[in-house]
Amino acid sequence: MTKPPQAGSEDATAGLRAIPEASVARLAVYLRKLGELAEEGAETVSSDELAGATGVNPAKLRKDLSYIGSYGIRGVGYEVAALVHQLERTLGLNHRQAVALVGIGNLGHALAGYGGFGGRGFPVAALFDVDPDLVGIHINGILVEHVREIPRVCADRGVTIGMIATPGQVAQGVCDLLVEAGVRCILNFAPVVLQVPDEVEVRKVDLAVELQILAFHVARKNLATAATAPAVNGHAARGVVNGSGGLAE
Amino acid sequence: MTKPPQAGSEDATAGLRAIPEASVARLAVYLRKLGELAEEGAETVSSDELAGATGVNPAKLRKDLSYIGSYGIRGVGYEVAALVHQLERTLGLNHRQAVALVGIGNLGHALAGYGGFGGRGFPVAALFDVDPDLVGIHINGILVEHVREIPRVCADRGVTIGMIATPGQVAQGVCDLLVEAGVRCILNFAPVVLQVPDEVEVRKVDLAVELQILAFHVARKNLATAATAPAVNGHAARGVVNGSGGLAE
DNA sequence: CGATGTGAAACGTTTCACAGCG
DNA sequence: CGCTGTGAAACGTTTCACATCG
């Protein structure tokens, strides 16, 4: 397609190069659904089925799968087991990714105990905090160590992914330590924009921002309903915008 | 621009209509940074400054702000206080949004206690679970009620945003209850794709997917370094691809 | 002059429509 | 015939470059 970059390149390299970011995110979703389908005993899925179950347009799904050098069978669909295997390979789930979690507060605790990680190929290999009450204890069998140990411990245990769940003020400092330790992919839960070198990939999960986006849509919907009905009505925004009887606080 | 929809529309309606999704997400980020700047006593910011602090291209920032009917001063920048006010109005933060949280497990506990919500205009108005050990207790002063109460309680308290932090198997059922209760914006932490009517807005926070995206990038980077360096170096991937001495599990 | 606001080009993503194969 | 795989069109987003104005 684009053109063969080099003649003798492994198929591993060939497939991985040019997958759009947006597709990668969906591949993970397909993979999860395929896991469920496999458990239910399904042997094949059509793009329509899988697309329906994952809330995606079938054409988009087929294009996504075509990026990984697809293994579909025309007239039939995709073989579930084979597709699972290809997706896992593409997403780098064939070699385990050791994860370090920094910040064992409310959220950190929850993340440390979250089944979705260890269960699905992301063993939490290290926990860090600065609180003396936390350093030294074990969570889910993992020792909480002091943040200053990050460079040593991460290097030792081959940590490839860091998760930051600290308060915002210290997140950048923690990030710098992780980068120093050679961690090049970071999942940031702290409400700050991290500054990192180009070679480091940061993804952000920002709960406050998510809520604000939804708040925007609440406002949009209120205006929409206020605008549809009233053309005749004068000022129909009445109870909609400010009609919250009595909130809990 | 697009065209004035109706002559005498309030400026509130005029500005809100056509803001791109991608911009809305960033507006929330600008708002947070502006809050910090205000606390530091800044009176104005230039697009370059604010863009730098939020990791965004300055032109993009200016375009984003132009959507809300911008209040910048040429040659100077933006007045911080005024911009904060405009952003809050645009994001629907002037009237509080009552939030309901369903699923008080690991993650739910953390969310219920998270300061970023109540502090910033999102009072948690209701908590729900099915576990008899949880129903009846208070968390952060809020009573945990049974999931079956969702329709009544949400309607009573004017809940506009629902958060689902349940196991995947029950998330769709919970979602249906929320929708039935009139909640039209949902933040979903459960690892499933929710099926909702068109008028309901769902945003998904999917930790496992985030990690898998990062895992993909780890794999990509390994291939990149394996491909760039070694032209001279032989096999430079040394400890990178399979150098994980001993993982924790 | 310096920073905003914005057409227009570049880029990425989604969707359509259908050729091609099992 | 049915479903995949994929050019090409449509759409949304980002970036550039510069006119505009305080």
mmCIF file of C-alpha atoms in Angstrom, chain A residues 99-104 107-108 111 128 150 161-168 170-179 183 185-192 194 196 202-205, chain B residues 214:
data_model
loop_
_atom_site.group_PDB
_atom_site.id
_atom_site.type_symbol
_atom_site.label_atom_id
_atom_site.label_comp_id
_atom_site.label_asym_id
_atom_site.label_seq_id
_atom_site.Cartn_x
_atom_site.Cartn_y
_atom_site.Cartn_z
ATOM 1 C CA VAL A 99 2.985 -0.990 35.366
ATOM 2 C CA ALA A 100 4.052 1.364 38.149
ATOM 3 C CA LEU A 101 1.451 3.356 40.040
ATOM 4 C CA VAL A 102 2.417 6.542 41.846
ATOM 5 C CA GLY A 103 0.082 8.118 44.378
ATOM 6 C CA ILE A 104 -1.858 5.805 46.678
ATOM 7 C CA LEU A 107 -8.015 6.907 43.420
ATOM 8 C CA GLY A 108 -4.638 5.191 43.619
ATOM 9 C CA LEU A 111 -6.469 1.552 40.759
ATOM 10 C CA PHE A 128 4.866 4.565 45.208
ATOM 11 C CA ILE A 150 11.199 5.367 41.437
ATOM 12 C CA ILE A 161 4.016 2.128 31.802
ATOM 13 C CA GLY A 162 3.587 4.611 34.620
ATOM 14 C CA MET A 163 0.310 5.745 36.131
ATOM 15 C CA ILE A 164 0.206 8.995 38.058
ATOM 16 C CA ALA A 165 -2.608 9.367 40.570
ATOM 17 C CA THR A 166 -1.087 12.024 42.791
ATOM 18 C CA PRO A 167 -2.372 15.501 43.615
ATOM 19 C CA GLY A 168 -1.751 17.939 40.805
ATOM 20 C CA VAL A 170 3.439 17.012 42.630
ATOM 21 C CA ALA A 171 2.477 15.259 39.394
ATOM 22 C CA GLN A 172 5.105 16.970 37.252
ATOM 23 C CA GLY A 173 7.874 16.029 39.676
ATOM 24 C CA VAL A 174 6.717 12.423 39.713
ATOM 25 C CA CYS A 175 6.499 12.452 35.953
ATOM 26 C CA ASP A 176 10.096 13.649 35.691
ATOM 27 C CA LEU A 177 11.215 10.794 37.924
ATOM 28 C CA LEU A 178 9.375 8.262 35.787
ATOM 29 C CA VAL A 179 10.889 9.653 32.624
ATOM 30 C CA VAL A 183 9.346 5.050 31.387
ATOM 31 C CA CYS A 185 4.349 5.824 28.365
ATOM 32 C CA ILE A 186 2.369 7.495 31.099
ATOM 33 C CA LEU A 187 -1.265 7.464 32.088
ATOM 34 C CA ASN A 188 -1.972 10.645 34.004
ATOM 35 C CA PHE A 189 -4.930 11.001 36.357
ATOM 36 C CA ALA A 190 -3.703 14.222 37.922
ATOM 37 C CA PRO A 191 -5.441 17.404 36.803
ATOM 38 C CA VAL A 192 -2.412 18.994 35.203
ATOM 39 C CA LEU A 194 2.460 17.209 32.011
ATOM 40 C CA VAL A 196 7.514 15.658 28.754
ATOM 41 C CA VAL A 202 1.175 10.740 27.813
ATOM 42 C CA ARG A 203 -2.498 9.939 27.983
ATOM 43 C CA LYS A 204 -4.698 11.821 30.355
ATOM 44 C CA VAL A 205 -7.774 10.692 32.245
ATOM 45 C CA LEU B 214 -0.207 2.763 25.880
#
